[in-house]
Short mmCIF file of C-alpha atoms in Angstrom, two decimals:
data_model
loop_
_atom_site.label_atom_id
_atom_site.label_comp_id
_atom_site.label_asym_id
_atom_site.label_seq_id
_atom_site.Cartn_x
_atom_site.Cartn_y
_atom_site.Cartn_z
CA MET S 6 -5.31 -22.95 -9.84
CA LEU S 7 -8.85 -22.27 -11.02
CA ARG S 8 -10.40 -23.90 -14.06
CA HIS S 9 -13.87 -24.53 -15.48
CA VAL S 10 -15.34 -21.52 -13.73
CA SER S 11 -18.16 -19.65 -15.34
CA PHE S 12 -20.76 -17.34 -13.89
CA LYS S 13 -22.73 -14.19 -14.58
CA LEU S 14 -23.53 -11.55 -12.04
CA HIS S 15 -26.12 -8.88 -12.82
CA LYS S 16 -27.11 -5.69 -11.06
CA GLY S 17 -29.14 -6.30 -7.94
CA GLU S 18 -27.95 -9.90 -7.53
CA ILE S 19 -26.05 -11.40 -4.63
CA LEU S 20 -23.55 -14.15 -5.38
CA THR S 21 -21.73 -15.98 -2.59
CA LEU S 22 -18.58 -18.02 -3.09
CA ILE S 23 -18.11 -20.92 -0.71
CA GLY S 24 -15.55 -23.70 -0.55
CA PRO S 25 -12.71 -25.03 1.59
CA ASN S 26 -9.43 -23.20 2.15
CA GLY S 27 -7.35 -23.17 -1.02
CA ALA S 28 -10.40 -23.65 -3.22
CA GLY S 29 -9.63 -20.49 -5.19
CA LYS S 30 -12.24 -18.20 -3.66
CA SER S 31 -9.79 -15.35 -3.14
CA THR S 32 -8.31 -15.87 -6.61
CA LEU S 33 -11.75 -15.55 -8.16
CA LEU S 34 -12.39 -12.41 -6.11
CA LYS S 35 -9.11 -10.89 -7.30
CA LEU S 36 -10.03 -11.70 -10.90
CA ALA S 37 -13.35 -9.93 -10.44
CA LEU S 38 -11.59 -6.89 -8.97
CA GLY S 39 -9.04 -6.81 -11.80
CA LEU S 40 -6.14 -7.44 -9.40
CA LEU S 41 -5.29 -10.57 -11.38
CA ARG S 42 -5.64 -11.28 -15.08
CA PRO S 43 -7.01 -14.62 -16.22
CA THR S 44 -4.40 -16.83 -17.92
CA GLY S 45 -7.14 -18.32 -20.08
CA GLY S 46 -10.80 -17.79 -20.85
CA THR S 47 -12.66 -14.51 -20.89
CA LEU S 48 -13.67 -12.07 -18.21
CA TRP S 49 -16.15 -9.36 -19.08
CA ARG S 50 -16.66 -6.48 -16.69
CA LYS S 51 -18.97 -3.55 -17.34
CA PRO S 52 -16.80 -0.66 -18.58
CA ASP S 53 -16.21 2.18 -16.07
CA MET S 54 -17.75 0.12 -13.33
CA VAL S 55 -17.62 1.67 -9.87
CA ILE S 56 -16.36 -0.90 -7.38
CA GLY S 57 -16.85 -0.91 -3.64
CA TYR S 58 -14.41 -3.32 -2.01
CA MET S 59 -14.27 -4.48 1.56
CA PRO S 60 -10.95 -6.27 2.11
CA GLN S 61 -10.57 -8.82 4.89
CA LYS S 62 -8.11 -6.71 6.83
CA LEU S 63 -6.78 -3.20 6.94
CA GLU S 64 -3.40 -2.75 8.54
CA VAL S 65 -2.52 0.91 8.86
CA ASP S 66 0.81 1.90 10.35
CA ALA S 67 0.51 3.93 13.55
CA SER S 68 2.67 6.65 11.99
CA LEU S 69 -0.16 7.68 9.64
CA PRO S 70 -2.47 10.15 11.40
CA MET S 71 -5.93 9.41 10.00
CA THR S 72 -9.45 9.44 11.36
CA ALA S 73 -12.27 7.18 10.21
CA ARG S 74 -13.90 10.24 8.61
CA ARG S 75 -10.83 11.01 6.53
CA PHE S 76 -10.47 7.38 5.55
CA ILE S 77 -14.04 7.30 4.27
CA GLU S 78 -13.70 10.60 2.42
CA LEU S 79 -10.61 9.31 0.61
CA GLY S 80 -12.79 6.70 -1.07
CA LEU S 81 -15.34 9.26 -2.30
CA ARG S 82 -15.31 11.98 -4.90
CA PRO S 83 -13.94 15.13 -3.20
CA ASP S 84 -17.08 17.13 -4.05
CA LEU S 85 -19.48 14.57 -2.53
CA PRO S 86 -20.06 14.73 1.23
CA PRO S 87 -20.77 11.28 2.73
CA ASP S 88 -24.45 10.36 2.85
CA PRO S 89 -25.43 10.37 6.57
CA PHE S 90 -27.80 7.45 5.94
CA TRP S 91 -25.02 4.89 5.57
CA LEU S 92 -22.93 6.49 8.32
CA ASP S 93 -25.83 5.85 10.70
CA GLN S 94 -26.79 2.44 9.33
CA THR S 95 -23.27 1.07 9.74
CA GLY S 96 -22.81 2.82 13.10
CA VAL S 97 -19.70 4.60 11.82
CA SER S 98 -21.11 8.01 12.85
CA GLN S 99 -20.26 7.02 16.46
CA TRP S 100 -16.52 6.89 15.82
CA LEU S 101 -16.02 9.20 12.82
CA ASP S 102 -13.42 11.37 14.51
CA ARG S 103 -11.42 8.59 16.15
CA PRO S 104 -8.10 7.53 14.64
CA LEU S 105 -8.26 4.34 12.57
CA GLN S 106 -5.62 2.67 14.71
CA GLY S 107 -7.81 3.06 17.81
CA LEU S 108 -10.80 1.18 16.37
CA SER S 109 -11.71 -2.39 17.30
CA GLY S 110 -11.73 -5.10 14.63
CA GLY S 111 -15.51 -4.93 14.28
CA GLN S 112 -15.53 -1.13 14.06
CA LEU S 113 -12.82 -1.22 11.42
CA GLN S 114 -14.82 -3.75 9.39
CA ARG S 115 -17.90 -1.55 9.52
CA THR S 116 -15.82 1.46 8.53
CA LEU S 117 -14.51 -0.44 5.49
CA LEU S 118 -18.04 -1.51 4.54
CA CYS S 119 -19.32 2.04 5.00
CA ARG S 120 -16.68 3.42 2.65
CA ALA S 121 -17.55 0.79 0.06
CA LEU S 122 -21.30 1.55 0.30
CA LEU S 123 -20.86 5.32 0.18
CA ARG S 124 -19.14 4.99 -3.19
CA GLN S 125 -22.55 4.00 -4.63
CA PRO S 126 -20.90 1.04 -6.35
CA ASP S 127 -22.15 -0.97 -9.31
CA LEU S 128 -20.39 -3.95 -7.78
CA LEU S 129 -19.82 -4.49 -4.08
CA VAL S 130 -17.12 -7.05 -3.30
CA LEU S 131 -16.79 -8.42 0.23
CA ASP S 132 -13.93 -10.69 1.28
CA GLU S 133 -14.99 -12.82 4.25
CA PRO S 134 -17.25 -10.15 5.77
CA LEU S 135 -18.28 -12.55 8.54
CA GLN S 136 -14.77 -13.26 9.81
CA GLY S 137 -14.78 -12.77 13.57
CA VAL S 138 -18.29 -11.33 13.62
CA ASP S 139 -20.73 -12.56 16.29
CA VAL S 140 -24.21 -13.85 15.52
CA GLN S 141 -25.90 -10.47 16.06
CA GLY S 142 -23.28 -8.88 13.84
CA GLN S 143 -24.01 -11.42 11.12
CA ALA S 144 -27.74 -10.75 11.17
CA PHE S 145 -26.96 -7.05 11.10
CA LEU S 146 -24.68 -7.47 8.07
CA TYR S 147 -27.34 -9.38 6.14
CA ARG S 148 -29.93 -6.67 6.80
CA LEU S 149 -27.41 -4.11 5.62
CA LEU S 150 -26.68 -6.00 2.40
CA ALA S 151 -30.40 -6.35 1.65
CA GLU S 152 -30.71 -2.61 2.17
CA ALA S 153 -27.71 -1.90 -0.07
CA ARG S 154 -29.22 -3.93 -2.88
CA GLU S 155 -32.48 -2.06 -2.57
CA ARG S 156 -31.09 1.49 -2.27
CA ILE S 157 -28.03 1.29 -4.51
CA GLY S 158 -29.14 -1.53 -6.78
CA CYS S 159 -25.59 -2.92 -6.84
CA ALA S 160 -24.49 -6.45 -7.54
CA ILE S 161 -22.86 -8.09 -4.53
CA LEU S 162 -20.07 -10.65 -4.72
CA MET S 163 -18.82 -12.13 -1.49
CA VAL S 164 -16.68 -14.90 -0.12
CA SER S 165 -17.83 -16.72 2.95
CA HIS S 166 -16.77 -19.62 5.10
CA ASP S 167 -20.08 -19.65 6.83
CA LEU S 168 -22.47 -22.23 5.42
CA HIS S 169 -25.83 -21.63 6.95
CA LEU S 170 -26.08 -17.89 7.35
CA VAL S 171 -24.79 -17.39 3.81
CA MET S 172 -27.94 -18.97 2.56
CA ALA S 173 -30.26 -16.39 4.07
CA GLN S 174 -29.63 -13.50 1.66
CA THR S 175 -28.01 -15.05 -1.37
CA ASP S 176 -29.52 -15.50 -4.83
CA GLN S 177 -26.74 -17.62 -6.23
CA VAL S 178 -24.17 -19.81 -4.53
CA LEU S 179 -20.99 -20.94 -6.22
CA CYS S 180 -19.36 -23.84 -4.45
CA LEU S 181 -15.68 -23.88 -5.44
CA ASN S 182 -12.92 -26.41 -5.11
CA GLY S 183 -10.47 -25.48 -7.88
CA HIS S 184 -13.45 -25.63 -10.23
CA VAL S 185 -17.17 -25.09 -9.80
CA CYS S 186 -18.38 -28.08 -7.78
CA CYS S 187 -21.94 -26.95 -8.02
CA SER S 188 -23.90 -23.77 -8.30
CA GLY S 189 -27.44 -22.50 -8.11
CA THR S 190 -29.86 -21.26 -5.50
CA PRO S 191 -28.87 -21.81 -1.85
CA GLU S 192 -31.48 -24.57 -1.47
CA SER S 193 -30.41 -26.53 -4.52
CA VAL S 194 -26.72 -26.25 -3.62
CA GLN S 195 -27.40 -27.45 -0.10
CA ALA S 196 -29.11 -30.49 -1.55
CA HIS S 197 -26.41 -31.17 -4.16
CA PRO S 198 -24.34 -34.33 -3.53
CA ALA S 199 -21.08 -32.58 -4.50
CA TYR S 200 -21.68 -29.89 -1.89
CA ARG S 201 -22.58 -32.46 0.75
CA GLU S 202 -19.52 -34.52 -0.06
CA LEU S 203 -17.21 -31.47 -0.08
CA PHE S 204 -18.31 -30.40 3.36
CA GLY S 205 -18.74 -33.94 4.66
CA LEU S 206 -22.34 -33.30 5.58
CA ASP S 207 -23.66 -36.84 5.22
CA GLU S 208 -20.94 -38.52 7.24
CA ASP S 209 -21.13 -36.85 10.57
CA THR S 210 -22.63 -33.64 11.70
CA PHE S 211 -19.48 -31.99 13.01
CA ALA S 212 -17.05 -32.71 10.19
CA ILE S 213 -17.79 -29.57 8.27
CA TYR S 214 -14.23 -29.04 7.05
CA ARG S 215 -12.89 -32.41 6.00
CA HIS S 216 -10.80 -31.78 2.93
CA HIS S 217 -10.98 -35.28 1.57
CA HIS S 218 -12.43 -34.02 -1.69
CA ASP S 219 -9.72 -34.37 -4.33
CA PRO S 220 -10.40 -32.10 -7.33
CA THR S 221 -8.47 -34.42 -9.67
CA ARG S 222 -10.79 -37.27 -8.89
CA CYS S 223 -13.84 -35.10 -9.05
CA ASP S 224 -16.21 -36.24 -11.79
CA HIS S 225 -18.99 -33.72 -11.31
CA ASP S 226 -18.10 -30.82 -13.51
CA GLY S 227 -19.94 -27.77 -12.33
CA GLY S 228 -23.31 -29.45 -12.00
CA HIS S 229 -25.88 -26.71 -12.24
CA HIS S 230 -29.27 -26.40 -10.60
CA ASP S 231 -31.91 -23.78 -10.92
CA MET K 21 33.07 32.68 -0.20
CA THR K 22 29.63 34.13 0.54
CA GLU K 23 28.44 33.00 -2.87
CA LEU K 24 29.58 29.45 -2.20
CA LEU K 25 27.86 29.56 1.17
CA LEU K 26 24.64 30.80 -0.40
CA THR K 27 24.64 28.16 -3.12
CA LEU K 28 25.38 25.53 -0.50
CA THR K 29 22.60 26.60 1.85
CA ALA K 30 20.09 27.01 -0.95
CA THR K 31 20.87 23.55 -2.33
CA GLY K 32 20.59 22.10 1.16
CA VAL K 33 17.21 23.72 1.76
CA VAL K 34 15.84 22.56 -1.60
CA LEU K 35 16.97 18.98 -0.95
CA ALA K 36 15.55 19.16 2.58
CA LEU K 37 12.14 20.18 1.24
CA THR K 38 12.23 17.34 -1.28
CA SER K 39 13.26 14.67 1.22
CA GLY K 40 10.71 16.05 3.69
CA LEU K 41 8.03 15.52 1.02
CA LEU K 42 9.09 11.98 0.16
CA GLY K 43 10.07 10.98 3.71
CA VAL K 44 6.49 10.81 4.97
CA PHE K 45 5.71 8.03 2.50
CA VAL K 46 8.88 6.17 3.48
CA VAL K 47 7.72 6.26 7.11
CA TRP K 48 4.02 5.51 6.48
CA GLN K 49 4.80 2.61 4.17
CA LYS K 50 7.53 1.23 6.48
CA GLN K 51 10.10 1.57 3.70
CA ALA K 52 13.03 2.86 5.78
CA TYR K 53 15.09 -0.21 4.96
CA PHE K 54 14.27 0.18 1.28
CA GLY K 55 15.55 3.74 1.42
CA ALA K 56 18.71 2.56 3.17
CA THR K 57 19.24 -0.07 0.47
CA LEU K 58 18.87 2.49 -2.31
CA ALA K 59 21.44 4.64 -0.50
CA HIS K 60 23.90 1.73 -0.21
CA THR K 61 23.55 0.89 -3.88
CA ALA K 62 24.40 4.50 -4.67
CA LEU K 63 28.04 3.72 -3.99
CA LEU K 64 27.95 1.15 -6.80
CA GLY K 65 26.72 3.93 -9.06
CA VAL K 66 29.63 6.10 -7.95
CA ALA K 67 32.10 3.27 -8.66
CA LEU K 68 30.65 2.55 -12.11
CA GLY K 69 30.66 6.25 -12.94
CA LEU K 70 34.33 6.62 -12.01
CA LEU K 71 35.37 3.42 -13.83
CA LEU K 72 33.48 4.18 -17.01
CA GLN K 73 34.37 7.88 -16.73
CA LEU K 74 30.73 8.93 -16.88
CA ASP K 75 28.90 11.40 -14.67
CA TRP K 76 28.56 9.46 -11.41
CA GLN K 77 25.33 11.18 -10.35
CA TRP K 78 23.51 9.72 -13.34
CA MET K 79 25.02 6.31 -12.71
CA VAL K 80 23.78 6.51 -9.12
CA ILE K 81 20.26 7.20 -10.38
CA LEU K 82 20.44 4.32 -12.88
CA VAL K 83 21.71 1.85 -10.27
CA ALA K 84 19.08 2.97 -7.73
CA LEU K 85 16.33 2.48 -10.31
CA ALA K 86 17.68 -0.95 -11.25
CA THR K 87 17.68 -1.81 -7.54
CA GLY K 88 14.08 -0.68 -7.08
CA TRP K 89 13.04 -2.83 -10.02
CA GLY K 90 15.29 -5.69 -8.87
CA VAL K 91 13.70 -5.83 -5.42
CA HIS K 92 10.28 -5.96 -7.01
CA TRP K 93 11.33 -8.77 -9.35
CA LEU K 94 13.12 -10.79 -6.66
CA LEU K 95 10.10 -10.55 -4.35
CA GLY K 96 8.02 -12.24 -7.03
CA HIS K 97 10.61 -14.89 -7.91
CA THR K 98 12.10 -16.04 -4.60
CA ARG K 99 10.75 -17.34 -1.32
CA LEU K 100 12.60 -14.76 0.71
CA ALA K 101 11.19 -11.94 2.81
CA ALA K 102 11.61 -8.35 1.67
CA ASP K 103 14.09 -7.40 4.41
CA THR K 104 16.32 -10.39 3.58
CA LEU K 105 16.37 -9.42 -0.11
CA LEU K 106 17.04 -5.77 0.73
CA GLY K 107 19.89 -6.79 3.03
CA ILE K 108 21.41 -8.96 0.29
CA LEU K 109 21.15 -6.19 -2.30
CA ALA K 110 22.43 -3.44 0.00
CA HIS K 111 25.56 -5.27 1.05
CA THR K 112 26.29 -7.01 -2.23
CA THR K 113 26.26 -3.74 -4.13
CA LEU K 114 28.32 -2.09 -1.40
CA ALA K 115 30.93 -4.87 -1.56
CA VAL K 116 31.06 -4.86 -5.36
CA ALA K 117 31.40 -1.08 -5.27
CA LEU K 118 34.36 -1.26 -2.88
CA VAL K 119 36.08 -3.87 -5.06
CA LEU K 120 35.53 -1.75 -8.16
CA LEU K 121 36.68 1.41 -6.41
CA SER K 122 39.99 -0.23 -5.50
CA HIS K 123 40.65 -0.27 -9.26
CA ALA K 124 39.34 3.20 -10.01
CA PRO K 125 41.58 5.08 -12.44
CA VAL K 126 41.37 8.29 -10.43
CA THR K 127 42.25 9.03 -6.85
CA PHE K 128 39.35 10.14 -4.74
CA SER K 129 38.23 10.17 -1.15
CA LEU K 130 35.77 7.43 -0.13
CA ASP K 131 34.90 9.53 2.93
CA SER K 132 33.41 12.27 0.79
CA PHE K 133 30.86 9.81 -0.65
CA LEU K 134 30.13 8.09 2.64
CA PHE K 135 29.73 11.22 4.76
CA GLY K 136 29.16 14.00 2.24
CA ASP K 137 31.35 16.74 0.84
CA ILE K 138 29.45 19.99 0.78
CA LEU K 139 32.35 21.94 -0.70
CA ALA K 140 31.80 19.94 -3.91
CA VAL K 141 28.30 21.43 -4.34
CA THR K 142 28.06 23.54 -7.47
CA ARG K 143 25.57 25.95 -8.99
CA ALA K 144 24.50 23.20 -11.40
CA ASP K 145 23.59 21.05 -8.39
CA LEU K 146 21.32 23.82 -7.15
CA TRP K 147 19.45 23.93 -10.47
CA THR K 148 19.10 20.14 -10.62
CA ALA K 149 17.83 20.07 -7.03
CA LEU K 150 15.31 22.83 -7.83
CA GLY K 151 14.08 20.83 -10.83
CA LEU K 152 13.66 17.75 -8.66
CA LEU K 153 11.76 19.73 -6.00
CA ALA K 154 9.39 21.06 -8.65
CA LEU K 155 8.85 17.56 -10.06
CA THR K 156 8.30 16.03 -6.62
CA GLY K 157 5.98 18.82 -5.50
CA LEU K 158 3.91 18.50 -8.65
CA PHE K 159 3.73 14.71 -8.34
CA VAL K 160 2.70 14.75 -4.68
CA ALA K 161 0.15 17.54 -5.19
CA ARG K 162 -1.48 15.85 -8.17
CA ASN K 163 -1.49 12.37 -6.64
CA TRP K 164 -2.02 13.17 -2.96
CA ARG K 165 -5.26 11.21 -2.58
CA ALA K 166 -3.94 8.35 -4.70
CA LEU K 167 -0.77 8.22 -2.59
CA LEU K 168 -2.75 8.14 0.67
CA ASN K 169 -5.03 5.40 -0.66
CA LEU K 170 -2.01 3.42 -1.83
CA THR K 171 -0.48 3.78 1.63
CA LEU K 172 -3.67 2.60 3.33
CA ASN K 173 -4.20 -0.56 1.27
CA GLU K 174 -2.79 -1.19 -2.19
CA GLU K 175 -5.46 -3.68 -3.27
CA LEU K 176 -8.28 -1.44 -2.11
CA ALA K 177 -6.71 1.50 -3.96
CA PHE K 178 -6.36 -0.54 -7.15
CA ALA K 179 -9.93 -1.85 -6.97
CA GLU K 180 -11.17 1.74 -6.60
CA GLY K 181 -9.29 2.79 -9.74
CA VAL K 182 -5.95 4.18 -8.53
CA PRO K 183 -3.15 3.44 -11.05
CA THR K 184 -1.08 1.89 -8.24
CA ARG K 185 1.80 0.57 -10.37
CA ARG K 186 2.46 3.91 -12.04
CA VAL K 187 2.28 5.87 -8.78
CA ARG K 188 4.55 3.43 -6.95
CA LEU K 189 7.10 3.44 -9.77
CA MET K 190 7.15 7.23 -9.76
CA LEU K 191 7.69 7.25 -6.00
CA ILE K 192 10.71 4.92 -6.37
CA LEU K 193 12.10 7.07 -9.19
CA LEU K 194 11.84 10.25 -7.12
CA LEU K 195 13.43 8.51 -4.11
CA ALA K 196 16.33 7.36 -6.28
CA LEU K 197 16.78 10.90 -7.59
CA VAL K 198 16.75 12.59 -4.19
CA ILE K 199 19.23 10.06 -2.83
CA ALA K 200 21.58 10.61 -5.77
CA LEU K 201 21.46 14.39 -5.34
CA SER K 202 21.86 14.30 -1.55
CA ILE K 203 25.16 12.39 -1.59
CA LYS K 204 27.25 15.56 -1.59
CA LEU K 205 25.17 17.02 1.23
CA VAL K 206 25.06 14.20 3.80
CA GLY K 207 26.75 11.21 2.16
CA VAL K 208 25.54 7.69 1.36
CA LEU K 209 25.51 6.45 4.95
CA LEU K 210 23.41 9.26 6.38
CA ILE K 211 20.82 9.83 3.65
CA THR K 212 18.15 7.58 5.15
CA SER K 213 18.14 9.60 8.35
CA LEU K 214 17.33 12.74 6.37
CA LEU K 215 14.34 10.87 4.91
CA ILE K 216 12.96 9.41 8.15
CA LEU K 217 13.92 11.72 11.05
CA PRO K 218 11.89 14.79 9.99
CA PRO K 219 8.59 12.90 9.41
CA ALA K 220 9.17 10.85 12.57
CA ALA K 221 9.56 14.09 14.55
CA ALA K 222 6.54 15.66 12.82
CA ARG K 223 4.33 12.66 13.69
CA HIS K 224 4.25 13.69 17.32
CA PHE K 225 2.36 16.91 16.77
CA SER K 226 0.26 16.02 13.71
CA ARG K 227 -3.41 15.10 13.60
CA THR K 228 -3.73 14.87 9.80
CA PRO K 229 -1.48 13.61 7.01
CA GLU K 230 -1.21 17.17 5.69
CA GLN K 231 0.06 18.51 9.01
CA MET K 232 2.63 15.74 9.13
CA LEU K 233 3.78 16.53 5.59
CA ALA K 234 4.16 20.24 6.38
CA GLY K 235 5.92 19.46 9.67
CA SER K 236 8.27 17.05 7.95
CA MET K 237 9.28 19.65 5.36
CA ALA K 238 9.75 22.35 8.01
CA ILE K 239 11.85 20.14 10.30
CA ALA K 240 13.98 18.88 7.40
CA THR K 241 14.70 22.48 6.38
CA ALA K 242 15.50 23.56 9.94
CA SER K 243 17.80 20.54 10.32
CA VAL K 244 19.79 21.39 7.19
CA VAL K 245 20.07 25.11 8.04
CA GLY K 246 20.88 24.36 11.68
CA GLY K 247 23.36 21.66 10.77
CA LEU K 248 25.17 23.88 8.28
CA ALA K 249 25.32 26.65 10.89
CA LEU K 250 26.78 24.29 13.47
CA SER K 251 29.26 23.04 10.93
CA TRP K 252 30.27 26.64 10.12
CA GLN K 253 30.52 27.79 13.76
CA LEU K 254 32.00 24.73 15.45
CA ASP K 255 33.85 23.23 12.49
CA TRP K 256 31.80 20.03 12.57
CA PRO K 257 31.56 17.86 9.45
CA ALA K 258 28.41 19.13 7.67
CA GLY K 259 26.54 15.86 6.95
CA PRO K 260 26.77 14.50 10.51
CA ALA K 261 25.94 17.97 11.90
CA ILE K 262 22.69 17.97 9.85
CA VAL K 263 21.70 14.52 11.10
CA VAL K 264 22.53 15.40 14.72
CA THR K 265 20.33 18.50 14.41
CA ALA K 266 17.47 16.43 12.99
CA THR K 267 17.82 13.97 15.88
CA GLY K 268 17.65 16.94 18.26
CA PHE K 269 14.31 17.96 16.73
CA PHE K 270 13.06 14.39 16.99
CA LEU K 271 13.92 14.28 20.72
CA LEU K 272 12.32 17.68 21.30
CA ALA K 273 9.11 16.48 19.63
CA LEU K 274 8.84 13.29 21.70
CA PRO K 275 6.83 14.78 24.61
CA PHE K 276 4.17 16.14 22.23
CA ARG K 277 2.80 12.69 21.47
CA ARG K 278 -0.60 12.80 19.82
#
C-alpha cells in the first residue's frame, strides 16, 4: 500500500502528512505509532518514547460512567496530577466533571488533545485534528501546537486534509499518494508540480480533490526540496 | 443436606463475584453477543468431553478458547461483520454438539446442561471456583487502568504503551473459564444473563467505573443467594430462579438513572 517512503522527524519539529483519500496517510500514522509493522524497510523509533496520540474519534459506550477528568487521568501516571496550564489552554477545565458522553464533538476533541499534551510526550501524533473544526478552532489549534512545541519540546506528526492552514505551522510537509510525491518546506511543496497536479491546482481553482493522479504512472519519485 | 446446601451456596456466591467482575467489561465493550456465543459453544465442549470420555469442564474451556481465537481469526480473514460471524459460530457449534450428543455413549440429561443442575455441584467445584475468583480478582486489580484504557479506545491504549493483545487474551480466557464453571449453576442458555444483568442494573446508580464494578458484584451475589432461596422455598428450578432475581434487581434499579 505504501512504498518509497522515507522521512526523519526530530524533537521540536512539526511534520504534516497530506494527500488524497487512500493515499496511505493513516497507514503511515499507524506505522509511526507501532500499531502496524512495516512489511519491508526499516523503522527506527527512539526507545522508551512517550507518545501522545489524538485519534480522530472516540466512541465510548454510554454504559461506561466516566468524566472528562477521569479520562484524562487514565492517560497520566497515577502520581502526577494534571498540569492546570494545559487544562486551561485547551478549555477542558470548563467541562472536567461532565461525563464524556455528554460532550460535543469539539469538546471531545479538545479533551483528547489535552490528555495527549499532559503526558509530556516525546512524539505527539494527531489524526485529522482539523476534522469538523471551524476557522477559529483551527487558528486556536495552531497556536496550541506552537505552544506545545515550545513548552514540551515534542515532535509533532499530523495528518491533515486541509491544504492552506496546514502550511502555517509546519516545518516539513510530506505529500503522499501511495509513495512520497514530494516533500519539503510548505512553500516548496506548494510550488512543486507533483503537488499541484495531485490536487489539480493548475486546472481550475475549485477542483481541489480530483483523484486523477495514478500512482502507477507517476514518474516523480519523492522529489525533494529544501 | 446442610453441607450440600452450604457448598452449593458458597460456589454460587464465588461464581457470582467472578461474573460480576468480568460482566462490566462485557457490557462496556458491547460483548454480550460474544459472551452468548462462548456459552453456546460450551455445549460442544460437553459433547466432546462425553464422547472422548474426558472431563467435560476442561473440554468446555478448550472449545471456548478456540472459539475466542477463531472469532479473532475470522474477523481478519473474511468480509463479514462480527455479529454475523458470532451467530455462525454459536449455532454451528450448537448443532454439531447436538448431533454428537445423539451418539454419546452415556445417557445424560440435556436439560441439566441447558438450564443448570445445582445438585451436581461438588466440593471440588467450590475450590476451582475459588481459584478462578482469585485469578480474576488479581488480574482485574493489577490491570484496572489498562482495562479501562482498552475499553475506551484500543488504538489509543496501545499507542500509550498498554499491552492490549495480552490483556484482551487474558480477558477472553477468564470469560471462557467462568462460563465453563457456571454451567452447573445456571446452564448454558442462561449464563450470559448472569454476566450482563448485574452490571446493567449497577449502571443506574454508578458515577464511576469502580462504583459500577462494586455494584455489579453485589447485585450478582444477591441474585444468586436470592435465586437459590426462591428455588429452595418455592421449588423453582435454580438457574432460572437466579436469572429472574437478577432481572428483578435490574427493574428495581431502572428509576435511579444517573
